PDB file of C-alpha atoms in Angstrom:
ATOM      1  CA  MET A 114      57.942   6.594  42.841  1.00  0.00           C
ATOM      2  CA  ALA A 115      56.744   4.327  40.007  1.00  0.00           C
ATOM      3  CA  ASN A 116      53.505   6.153  39.721  1.00  0.00           C
ATOM      4  CA  SER A 117      55.001   9.500  39.639  1.00  0.00           C
ATOM      5  CA  SER A 118      57.163   8.292  36.842  1.00  0.00           C
ATOM      6  CA  ASN A 119      54.235   7.023  34.896  1.00  0.00           C
ATOM      7  CA  ASN A 120      52.251  10.429  35.529  1.00  0.00           C
ATOM      8  CA  ALA A 121      55.235  12.235  34.258  1.00  0.00           C
ATOM      9  CA  SER A 122      55.453  10.016  31.204  1.00  0.00           C
ATOM     10  CA  SER A 123      51.694  10.388  30.551  1.00  0.00           C
ATOM     11  CA  GLY A 124      52.069  13.963  30.838  1.00  0.00           C
ATOM     12  CA  SER A 125      54.788  14.187  28.431  1.00  0.00           C
ATOM     13  CA  ILE A 126      52.815  12.099  25.812  1.00  0.00           C
ATOM     14  CA  MET A 127      49.710  14.162  26.315  1.00  0.00           C
ATOM     15  CA  GLY A 128      51.771  17.262  25.996  1.00  0.00           C
ATOM     16  CA  GLN A 129      53.194  16.136  22.940  1.00  0.00           C
ATOM     17  CA  ILE A 130      49.715  15.260  21.452  1.00  0.00           C
ATOM     18  CA  VAL A 131      48.449  18.740  22.441  1.00  0.00           C
ATOM     19  CA  ASN A 132      51.501  20.565  21.097  1.00  0.00           C
ATOM     20  CA  GLY A 133      51.107  18.481  17.704  1.00  0.00           C
ATOM     21  CA  ILE A 134      47.443  19.677  17.436  1.00  0.00           C
ATOM     22  CA  LEU A 135      48.319  23.215  18.210  1.00  0.00           C
ATOM     23  CA  LYS A 136      50.893  23.170  15.983  1.00  0.00           C
ATOM     24  CA  LYS A 137      48.575  22.725  12.851  1.00  0.00           C
ATOM     25  CA  PHE A 138      46.725  25.897  13.776  1.00  0.00           C
ATOM     26  CA  ARG A 139      49.526  28.302  14.657  1.00  0.00           C
ATOM     27  CA  THR A 140      50.530  30.851  12.072  1.00  0.00           C
ATOM     28  CA  ASP A 141      53.630  29.972  10.133  1.00  0.00           C
ATOM     29  CA  ASN A 142      56.266  32.574  10.159  1.00  0.00           C
ATOM     30  CA  SER A 143      59.012  30.847   8.085  1.00  0.00           C
ATOM     31  CA  GLY A 144      58.189  32.909   4.968  1.00  0.00           C
ATOM     32  CA  SER A 145      57.486  29.951   2.953  1.00  0.00           C
ATOM     33  CA  GLU A 146      54.229  29.348   1.013  1.00  0.00           C
ATOM     34  CA  LYS A 147      52.092  26.517   2.563  1.00  0.00           C
ATOM     35  CA  LEU A 148      48.674  25.094   1.957  1.00  0.00           C
ATOM     36  CA  SER A 149      46.407  25.567   5.126  1.00  0.00           C
ATOM     37  CA  PHE A 150      45.787  22.612   7.468  1.00  0.00           C
ATOM     38  CA  TRP A 151      42.181  22.484   6.272  1.00  0.00           C
ATOM     39  CA  THR A 152      43.043  22.774   2.620  1.00  0.00           C
ATOM     40  CA  VAL A 153      45.591  19.839   2.793  1.00  0.00           C
ATOM     41  CA  LYS A 154      42.911  17.841   4.742  1.00  0.00           C
ATOM     42  CA  TYR A 155      40.317  18.600   1.958  1.00  0.00           C
ATOM     43  CA  LEU A 156      42.678  17.549  -0.871  1.00  0.00           C
ATOM     44  CA  LYS A 157      43.498  14.173   0.787  1.00  0.00           C
ATOM     45  CA  HIS A 158      39.656  13.182   0.766  1.00  0.00           C
ATOM     46  CA  LEU A 159      38.854  14.326  -2.843  1.00  0.00           C
ATOM     47  CA  PRO A 160      38.332  11.664  -5.478  1.00  0.00           C
ATOM     48  CA  GLN A 161      41.034  11.480  -8.106  1.00  0.00           C
ATOM     49  CA  GLY A 162      39.879  12.201 -11.654  1.00  0.00           C
ATOM     50  CA  PRO A 163      37.190  14.983 -11.790  1.00  0.00           C
ATOM     51  CA  LEU A 164      38.216  18.537 -12.450  1.00  0.00           C
ATOM     52  CA  GLN A 165      38.725  20.457  -9.297  1.00  0.00           C
ATOM     53  CA  HIS A 166      40.130  23.631  -8.208  1.00  0.00           C
ATOM     54  CA  ILE A 167      41.539  25.675  -5.008  1.00  0.00           C
ATOM     55  CA  SER A 168      41.870  29.155  -4.553  1.00  0.00           C
ATOM     56  CA  TRP A 169      45.318  30.587  -4.328  1.00  0.00           C
ATOM     57  CA  LYS A 170      46.493  34.137  -3.977  1.00  0.00           C
ATOM     58  CA  SER A 171      44.314  36.074  -6.306  1.00  0.00           C
ATOM     59  CA  GLY A 172      43.645  33.165  -8.815  1.00  0.00           C
ATOM     60  CA  ARG A 173      42.886  29.345  -8.684  1.00  0.00           C
ATOM     61  CA  ILE A 174      44.797  26.213  -9.255  1.00  0.00           C
ATOM     62  CA  TRP A 175      42.850  23.753 -11.145  1.00  0.00           C
ATOM     63  CA  PHE A 176      43.819  19.905 -10.970  1.00  0.00           C
ATOM     64  CA  THR A 177      42.290  16.362 -11.191  1.00  0.00           C
ATOM     65  CA  LYS A 178      44.722  14.609  -9.080  1.00  0.00           C
ATOM     66  CA  SER A 179      44.835  16.081  -5.727  1.00  0.00           C
ATOM     67  CA  TRP A 180      47.882  13.595  -4.472  1.00  0.00           C
ATOM     68  CA  GLU A 181      50.107  15.030  -7.283  1.00  0.00           C
ATOM     69  CA  LEU A 182      49.020  18.663  -6.443  1.00  0.00           C
ATOM     70  CA  LEU A 183      49.940  18.133  -2.879  1.00  0.00           C
ATOM     71  CA  HIS A 184      53.376  16.664  -3.706  1.00  0.00           C
ATOM     72  CA  SER A 185      54.180  19.309  -6.259  1.00  0.00           C
ATOM     73  CA  PHE A 186      53.072  22.153  -4.282  1.00  0.00           C
ATOM     74  CA  ASP A 187      54.922  21.232  -1.235  1.00  0.00           C
ATOM     75  CA  GLU A 188      58.070  20.453  -3.381  1.00  0.00           C
ATOM     76  CA  ILE A 189      57.840  23.829  -5.756  1.00  0.00           C
ATOM     77  CA  ILE A 190      55.830  26.429  -3.911  1.00  0.00           C
ATOM     78  CA  THR A 191      56.688  25.744  -0.298  1.00  0.00           C
ATOM     79  CA  LYS A 192      60.378  24.290  -0.348  1.00  0.00           C
ATOM     80  CA  GLU A 193      60.990  26.425  -3.560  1.00  0.00           C
ATOM     81  CA  ILE A 194      63.688  23.671  -5.156  1.00  0.00           C
ATOM     82  CA  TYR A 195      63.602  25.923  -8.422  1.00  0.00           C
ATOM     83  CA  ARG A 196      64.690  29.122  -6.551  1.00  0.00           C
ATOM     84  CA  PHE A 197      67.413  30.905  -8.487  1.00  0.00           C
ATOM     85  CA  LYS A 198      69.179  34.278  -8.846  1.00  0.00           C
ATOM     86  CA  ALA A 199      68.660  35.892 -12.398  1.00  0.00           C
ATOM     87  CA  GLY A 200      71.024  38.275 -13.939  1.00  0.00           C
ATOM     88  CA  SER A 201      68.311  40.616 -14.786  1.00  0.00           C
ATOM     89  CA  GLU A 202      64.577  41.294 -13.775  1.00  0.00           C
ATOM     90  CA  ALA A 203      63.475  39.805 -16.834  1.00  0.00           C
ATOM     91  CA  PRO A 204      64.949  36.242 -17.278  1.00  0.00           C
ATOM     92  CA  LEU A 205      64.272  33.643 -19.888  1.00  0.00           C
ATOM     93  CA  ILE A 206      62.876  30.560 -18.410  1.00  0.00           C
ATOM     94  CA  ILE A 207      62.615  27.242 -20.512  1.00  0.00           C
ATOM     95  CA  ASP A 208      60.360  24.927 -18.679  1.00  0.00           C
ATOM     96  CA  CYS A 209      60.261  21.347 -20.207  1.00  0.00           C
ATOM     97  CA  GLY A 210      57.452  19.052 -18.854  1.00  0.00           C
ATOM     98  CA  ALA A 211      55.574  21.965 -17.422  1.00  0.00           C
ATOM     99  CA  ASN A 212      52.786  19.532 -16.323  1.00  0.00           C
ATOM    100  CA  ILE A 213      49.799  21.351 -14.823  1.00  0.00           C
ATOM    101  CA  GLY A 214      51.813  24.772 -14.380  1.00  0.00           C
ATOM    102  CA  LEU A 215      52.781  24.784 -10.663  1.00  0.00           C
ATOM    103  CA  SER A 216      56.189  25.300 -12.007  1.00  0.00           C
ATOM    104  CA  VAL A 217      55.344  28.373 -13.982  1.00  0.00           C
ATOM    105  CA  LEU A 218      53.206  29.688 -11.185  1.00  0.00           C
ATOM    106  CA  TYR A 219      56.264  29.743  -9.066  1.00  0.00           C
ATOM    107  CA  PHE A 220      58.837  30.955 -11.803  1.00  0.00           C
ATOM    108  CA  GLN A 221      56.161  34.141 -12.628  1.00  0.00           C
ATOM    109  CA  ARG A 222      55.815  34.991  -8.903  1.00  0.00           C
ATOM    110  CA  LEU A 223      59.617  34.769  -8.557  1.00  0.00           C
ATOM    111  CA  TYR A 224      60.321  36.821 -11.466  1.00  0.00           C
ATOM    112  CA  PRO A 225      57.113  38.797 -12.400  1.00  0.00           C
ATOM    113  CA  GLN A 226      58.765  40.201 -15.702  1.00  0.00           C
ATOM    114  CA  ALA A 227      60.266  36.701 -16.734  1.00  0.00           C
ATOM    115  CA  ARG A 228      59.625  35.063 -20.320  1.00  0.00           C
ATOM    116  CA  ILE A 229      58.685  31.501 -19.748  1.00  0.00           C
ATOM    117  CA  MET A 230      58.485  29.009 -22.363  1.00  0.00           C
ATOM    118  CA  ALA A 231      56.366  25.929 -21.109  1.00  0.00           C
ATOM    119  CA  PHE A 232      56.395  22.744 -23.235  1.00  0.00           C
ATOM    120  CA  GLU A 233      53.861  20.134 -22.046  1.00  0.00           C
ATOM    121  CA  PRO A 234      52.811  17.405 -24.770  1.00  0.00           C
ATOM    122  CA  ASP A 235      50.069  15.788 -22.683  1.00  0.00           C
ATOM    123  CA  SER A 236      46.695  16.781 -23.662  1.00  0.00           C
ATOM    124  CA  HIS A 237      45.134  16.427 -20.162  1.00  0.00           C
ATOM    125  CA  ASN A 238      48.004  18.524 -18.638  1.00  0.00           C
ATOM    126  CA  ILE A 239      48.047  21.112 -21.060  1.00  0.00           C
ATOM    127  CA  GLU A 240      44.333  21.776 -20.689  1.00  0.00           C
ATOM    128  CA  LEU A 241      44.885  22.275 -16.867  1.00  0.00           C
ATOM    129  CA  LEU A 242      48.219  24.059 -17.691  1.00  0.00           C
ATOM    130  CA  THR A 243      46.122  26.654 -19.932  1.00  0.00           C
ATOM    131  CA  LYS A 244      43.592  27.221 -17.091  1.00  0.00           C
ATOM    132  CA  ASN A 245      46.026  27.593 -14.638  1.00  0.00           C
ATOM    133  CA  VAL A 246      48.124  30.137 -16.727  1.00  0.00           C
ATOM    134  CA  HIS A 247      44.921  32.135 -17.721  1.00  0.00           C
ATOM    135  CA  ASP A 248      43.421  32.096 -14.138  1.00  0.00           C
ATOM    136  CA  ASN A 249      46.561  33.333 -12.513  1.00  0.00           C
ATOM    137  CA  GLN A 250      47.013  36.139 -15.286  1.00  0.00           C
ATOM    138  CA  LEU A 251      50.694  34.752 -16.143  1.00  0.00           C
ATOM    139  CA  THR A 252      51.164  36.984 -19.177  1.00  0.00           C
ATOM    140  CA  GLY A 253      54.756  36.062 -19.631  1.00  0.00           C
ATOM    141  CA  THR A 254      54.149  32.558 -19.926  1.00  0.00           C
ATOM    142  CA  GLU A 255      54.002  31.088 -23.473  1.00  0.00           C
ATOM    143  CA  ILE A 256      52.554  27.378 -23.798  1.00  0.00           C
ATOM    144  CA  PHE A 257      53.702  25.005 -26.238  1.00  0.00           C
ATOM    145  CA  ARG A 258      51.891  21.830 -26.625  1.00  0.00           C
ATOM    146  CA  GLU A 259      54.909  19.873 -27.750  1.00  0.00           C
ATOM    147  CA  ALA A 260      57.427  17.445 -26.275  1.00  0.00           C
ATOM    148  CA  VAL A 261      61.157  18.451 -26.247  1.00  0.00           C
ATOM    149  CA  TRP A 262      63.357  16.115 -28.110  1.00  0.00           C
ATOM    150  CA  THR A 263      66.440  15.657 -30.463  1.00  0.00           C
ATOM    151  CA  HIS A 264      64.732  16.686 -33.615  1.00  0.00           C
ATOM    152  CA  THR A 265      61.600  18.780 -34.484  1.00  0.00           C
ATOM    153  CA  GLY A 266      58.614  17.138 -35.935  1.00  0.00           C
ATOM    154  CA  SER A 267      56.529  14.314 -34.084  1.00  0.00           C
ATOM    155  CA  ILE A 268      57.346  11.566 -31.758  1.00  0.00           C
ATOM    156  CA  THR A 269      55.441   8.761 -30.136  1.00  0.00           C
ATOM    157  CA  PHE A 270      53.933   9.429 -26.546  1.00  0.00           C
ATOM    158  CA  GLU A 271      52.554   7.548 -23.678  1.00  0.00           C
ATOM    159  CA  SER A 272      49.637   9.779 -22.186  1.00  0.00           C
ATOM    160  CA  THR A 273      48.630   8.921 -18.541  1.00  0.00           C
ATOM    161  CA  GLY A 274      46.923  12.492 -17.724  1.00  0.00           C
ATOM    162  CA  GLY A 275      49.393  13.035 -14.959  1.00  0.00           C
ATOM    163  CA  GLN A 276      53.054  13.408 -13.979  1.00  0.00           C
ATOM    164  CA  GLY A 277      54.062   9.983 -15.750  1.00  0.00           C
ATOM    165  CA  SER A 278      53.379  10.789 -19.319  1.00  0.00           C
ATOM    166  CA  ARG A 279      56.491  10.411 -21.223  1.00  0.00           C
ATOM    167  CA  ILE A 280      58.049   9.850 -24.631  1.00  0.00           C
ATOM    168  CA  GLN A 281      57.845   6.219 -25.456  1.00  0.00           C
ATOM    169  CA  GLU A 282      59.000   4.713 -28.726  1.00  0.00           C
ATOM    170  CA  ASN A 283      58.107   1.017 -30.128  1.00  0.00           C
ATOM    171  CA  ALA A 284      55.210   0.561 -27.339  1.00  0.00           C
ATOM    172  CA  LYS A 285      51.743  -0.310 -27.283  1.00  0.00           C
ATOM    173  CA  GLY A 286      48.888   2.185 -26.471  1.00  0.00           C
ATOM    174  CA  VAL A 287      50.876   5.424 -27.589  1.00  0.00           C
ATOM    175  CA  ILE A 288      49.983   8.399 -29.458  1.00  0.00           C
ATOM    176  CA  THR A 289      51.797  10.847 -31.701  1.00  0.00           C
ATOM    177  CA  VAL A 290      52.568  14.368 -30.368  1.00  0.00           C
ATOM    178  CA  PRO A 291      54.512  17.230 -31.881  1.00  0.00           C
ATOM    179  CA  CYS A 292      57.947  17.811 -30.557  1.00  0.00           C
ATOM    180  CA  ARG A 293      60.655  20.343 -30.843  1.00  0.00           C
ATOM    181  CA  ARG A 294      64.328  20.179 -30.665  1.00  0.00           C
ATOM    182  CA  LEU A 295      65.263  21.710 -27.352  1.00  0.00           C
ATOM    183  CA  ALA A 296      68.948  22.390 -28.795  1.00  0.00           C
ATOM    184  CA  ASP A 297      67.705  24.708 -31.351  1.00  0.00           C
ATOM    185  CA  LEU A 298      66.079  26.947 -28.248  1.00  0.00           C
ATOM    186  CA  LEU A 299      69.642  27.052 -26.370  1.00  0.00           C
ATOM    187  CA  GLN A 300      71.427  29.003 -29.140  1.00  0.00           C
ATOM    188  CA  GLN A 301      70.579  32.026 -26.957  1.00  0.00           C
ATOM    189  CA  PRO A 302      71.479  32.973 -23.410  1.00  0.00           C
ATOM    190  CA  VAL A 303      68.870  31.076 -21.132  1.00  0.00           C
ATOM    191  CA  ASP A 304      68.742  32.150 -17.569  1.00  0.00           C
ATOM    192  CA  PHE A 305      66.993  28.903 -16.083  1.00  0.00           C
ATOM    193  CA  LEU A 306      66.379  25.479 -17.947  1.00  0.00           C
ATOM    194  CA  LYS A 307      63.992  22.860 -16.255  1.00  0.00           C
ATOM    195  CA  ILE A 308      64.169  19.274 -17.565  1.00  0.00           C
ATOM    196  CA  ASP A 309      61.562  16.971 -16.197  1.00  0.00           C
ATOM    197  CA  ILE A 310      60.530  14.660 -19.083  1.00  0.00           C
ATOM    198  CA  GLU A 311      60.351  11.352 -17.477  1.00  0.00           C
ATOM    199  CA  GLY A 312      63.448   9.315 -18.847  1.00  0.00           C
ATOM    200  CA  ALA A 313      63.980  11.079 -22.149  1.00  0.00           C
ATOM    201  CA  GLU A 314      66.679  13.176 -20.562  1.00  0.00           C
ATOM    202  CA  TYR A 315      69.817  11.293 -21.713  1.00  0.00           C
ATOM    203  CA  PRO A 316      69.366  11.625 -25.239  1.00  0.00           C
ATOM    204  CA  VAL A 317      68.039  15.279 -24.993  1.00  0.00           C
ATOM    205  CA  ILE A 318      71.250  16.249 -22.747  1.00  0.00           C
ATOM    206  CA  LEU A 319      73.380  14.492 -25.440  1.00  0.00           C
ATOM    207  CA  ASP A 320      71.843  16.512 -28.280  1.00  0.00           C
ATOM    208  CA  CYS A 321      71.954  19.814 -26.400  1.00  0.00           C
ATOM    209  CA  ALA A 322      75.624  19.268 -25.170  1.00  0.00           C
ATOM    210  CA  PRO A 323      77.144  22.021 -27.547  1.00  0.00           C
ATOM    211  CA  TYR A 324      74.777  24.702 -26.283  1.00  0.00           C
ATOM    212  CA  LEU A 325      74.541  24.139 -22.731  1.00  0.00           C
ATOM    213  CA  LEU A 326      77.419  26.936 -22.551  1.00  0.00           C
ATOM    214  CA  ASN A 327      74.435  29.446 -22.930  1.00  0.00           C
ATOM    215  CA  VAL A 328      72.673  28.112 -19.860  1.00  0.00           C
ATOM    216  CA  ARG A 329      73.226  29.752 -16.469  1.00  0.00           C
ATOM    217  CA  CYS A 330      71.002  27.284 -14.222  1.00  0.00           C
ATOM    218  CA  LEU A 331      69.777  23.747 -15.160  1.00  0.00           C
ATOM    219  CA  PHE A 332      67.377  21.679 -13.226  1.00  0.00           C
ATOM    220  CA  LEU A 333      67.371  18.012 -14.433  1.00  0.00           C
ATOM    221  CA  GLU A 334      65.333  15.200 -12.985  1.00  0.00           C
ATOM    222  CA  TYR A 335      67.147  12.112 -13.971  1.00  0.00           C
ATOM    223  CA  HIS A 336      65.212   8.730 -14.410  1.00  0.00           C
ATOM    224  CA  GLY A 337      67.368   5.583 -14.937  1.00  0.00           C
ATOM    225  CA  GLN A 338      68.118   2.122 -14.203  1.00  0.00           C
ATOM    226  CA  ILE A 339      71.223   0.962 -11.960  1.00  0.00           C
ATOM    227  CA  GLY A 340      72.494  -1.105 -15.064  1.00  0.00           C
ATOM    228  CA  LYS A 341      72.756   2.047 -17.081  1.00  0.00           C
ATOM    229  CA  SER A 342      74.536   4.258 -14.643  1.00  0.00           C
ATOM    230  CA  HIS A 343      77.063   5.011 -17.381  1.00  0.00           C
ATOM    231  CA  GLU A 344      74.251   7.365 -18.711  1.00  0.00           C
ATOM    232  CA  LEU A 345      74.242   9.269 -15.562  1.00  0.00           C
ATOM    233  CA  THR A 346      78.038   9.488 -15.459  1.00  0.00           C
ATOM    234  CA  HIS A 347      77.874  10.493 -19.245  1.00  0.00           C
ATOM    235  CA  MET A 348      75.625  13.369 -18.408  1.00  0.00           C
ATOM    236  CA  LEU A 349      77.419  14.585 -15.341  1.00  0.00           C
ATOM    237  CA  GLU A 350      80.563  14.754 -17.323  1.00  0.00           C
ATOM    238  CA  ILE A 351      78.647  16.779 -20.033  1.00  0.00           C
ATOM    239  CA  LEU A 352      77.629  19.327 -17.216  1.00  0.00           C
ATOM    240  CA  LYS A 353      81.257  19.745 -15.980  1.00  0.00           C
ATOM    241  CA  GLU A 354      82.557  20.177 -19.398  1.00  0.00           C
ATOM    242  CA  SER A 355      79.895  22.656 -20.269  1.00  0.00           C
ATOM    243  CA  GLY A 356      81.066  24.643 -16.761  1.00  0.00           C
ATOM    244  CA  PHE A 357      78.535  23.701 -14.409  1.00  0.00           C
ATOM    245  CA  GLU A 358      78.980  22.785 -10.753  1.00  0.00           C
ATOM    246  CA  TYR A 359      76.064  20.494  -9.395  1.00  0.00           C
ATOM    247  CA  TYR A 360      74.420  19.173  -6.445  1.00  0.00           C
ATOM    248  CA  ILE A 361      72.348  16.040  -6.366  1.00  0.00           C
ATOM    249  CA  LYS A 362      69.610  15.033  -4.209  1.00  0.00           C
ATOM    250  CA  GLU A 363      67.481  11.809  -4.238  1.00  0.00           C
ATOM    251  CA  ALA A 364      64.031  12.526  -5.675  1.00  0.00           C
ATOM    252  CA  ALA A 365      62.779   9.077  -4.702  1.00  0.00           C
ATOM    253  CA  ASP A 366      63.869   6.053  -3.100  1.00  0.00           C
ATOM    254  CA  ASN A 367      62.735   3.134  -5.321  1.00  0.00           C
ATOM    255  CA  VAL A 368      65.014   0.397  -4.253  1.00  0.00           C
ATOM    256  CA  ALA A 369      64.905  -1.051  -0.924  1.00  0.00           C
ATOM    257  CA  HIS A 370      67.873  -3.665  -1.564  1.00  0.00           C
ATOM    258  CA  PRO A 371      70.139  -2.337  -4.111  1.00  0.00           C
ATOM    259  CA  PHE A 372      72.236  -5.403  -3.941  1.00  0.00           C
ATOM    260  CA  VAL A 373      69.477  -7.617  -5.174  1.00  0.00           C
ATOM    261  CA  PRO A 374      68.925  -7.230  -8.989  1.00  0.00           C
ATOM    262  CA  GLY A 375      65.546  -6.453 -10.036  1.00  0.00           C
ATOM    263  CA  ASP A 376      64.329  -5.517  -6.380  1.00  0.00           C
ATOM    264  CA  CYS A 377      62.205  -2.572  -7.608  1.00  0.00           C
ATOM    265  CA  GLY A 378      58.454  -2.025  -7.627  1.00  0.00           C
ATOM    266  CA  ARG A 379      58.675   0.819  -9.955  1.00  0.00           C
ATOM    267  CA  GLU A 380      59.840   1.291 -13.433  1.00  0.00           C
ATOM    268  CA  TYR A 381      62.684   3.782 -12.636  1.00  0.00           C
ATOM    269  CA  GLU A 382      65.353   2.427 -10.298  1.00  0.00           C
ATOM    270  CA  GLN A 383      67.067   5.939  -9.950  1.00  0.00           C
ATOM    271  CA  GLN A 384      65.220   9.228  -9.562  1.00  0.00           C
ATOM    272  CA  LEU A 385      67.662  12.111  -8.787  1.00  0.00           C
ATOM    273  CA  ASN A 386      67.396  15.827  -8.705  1.00  0.00           C
ATOM    274  CA  ILE A 387      70.344  17.362 -10.444  1.00  0.00           C
ATOM    275  CA  PHE A 388      70.637  21.346  -9.649  1.00  0.00           C
ATOM    276  CA  ALA A 389      73.419  22.664 -11.933  1.00  0.00           C
ATOM    277  CA  ARG A 390      74.730  26.182 -11.979  1.00  0.00           C
ATOM    278  CA  LYS A 391      77.424  28.015 -14.030  1.00  0.00           C
ATOM    279  CA  ILE A 392      80.672  28.565 -12.103  1.00  0.00           C
ATOM    280  CA  ASN A 393      81.441  32.339 -11.775  1.00  0.00           C
TER     281      ASN A 393
END
């Protein structure tokens, strides 16, 4: 009986292994866009830094950091975290923190006639963004080499050539970049507003508060500290007062032991995705 049990267990384990291998080669019928098994393997073994590209649809996706590409593709293209229902076939979309352009690729495929304003101040990112917009013929996308902020002019900026680039005042090693007051752009109906600006969202939301009534859907990635939770509370109050209902999802689990002060290996203790939509 013991041998029979062991054989059954072994067979079960082998079956799981075989099924796991076969699963990677089966056709995915879920309807979601996924990178192929071999493309993922290829990307995982690429050096980080050199300019690379992969073919996608009728164009190419340019990148230099394959790990960031893998994460962003899964989140934006496969899981479609920005999917929304527009009131017309040609919605106005403002993308703050467009990075290398996966978000605009997604938006333009979702609504081919959309008008997209893509803001990205990092010179390395905007080079890739421009190549991706051009190679994928995103004629409805206009690129702005600017940071969104609370005034129009210039602002100091820490450029990392990746997803961590951000506005950084009074710090070493920063550069000066042009900036645009986001509130000025919201004095018109906006179908979708995406704000992923690495920690600068609180002052920007405060400045935009009087004009958020013009926004139908808002995606906000919040980067904050536990000791500054009042900022998150204040932003959620602004969203509620502006007529939004919202859903919050954890973007990253950065604190293993929240009861232990300072127990975080990253700069931001809280990273949350906030999905806000107007109550009909």
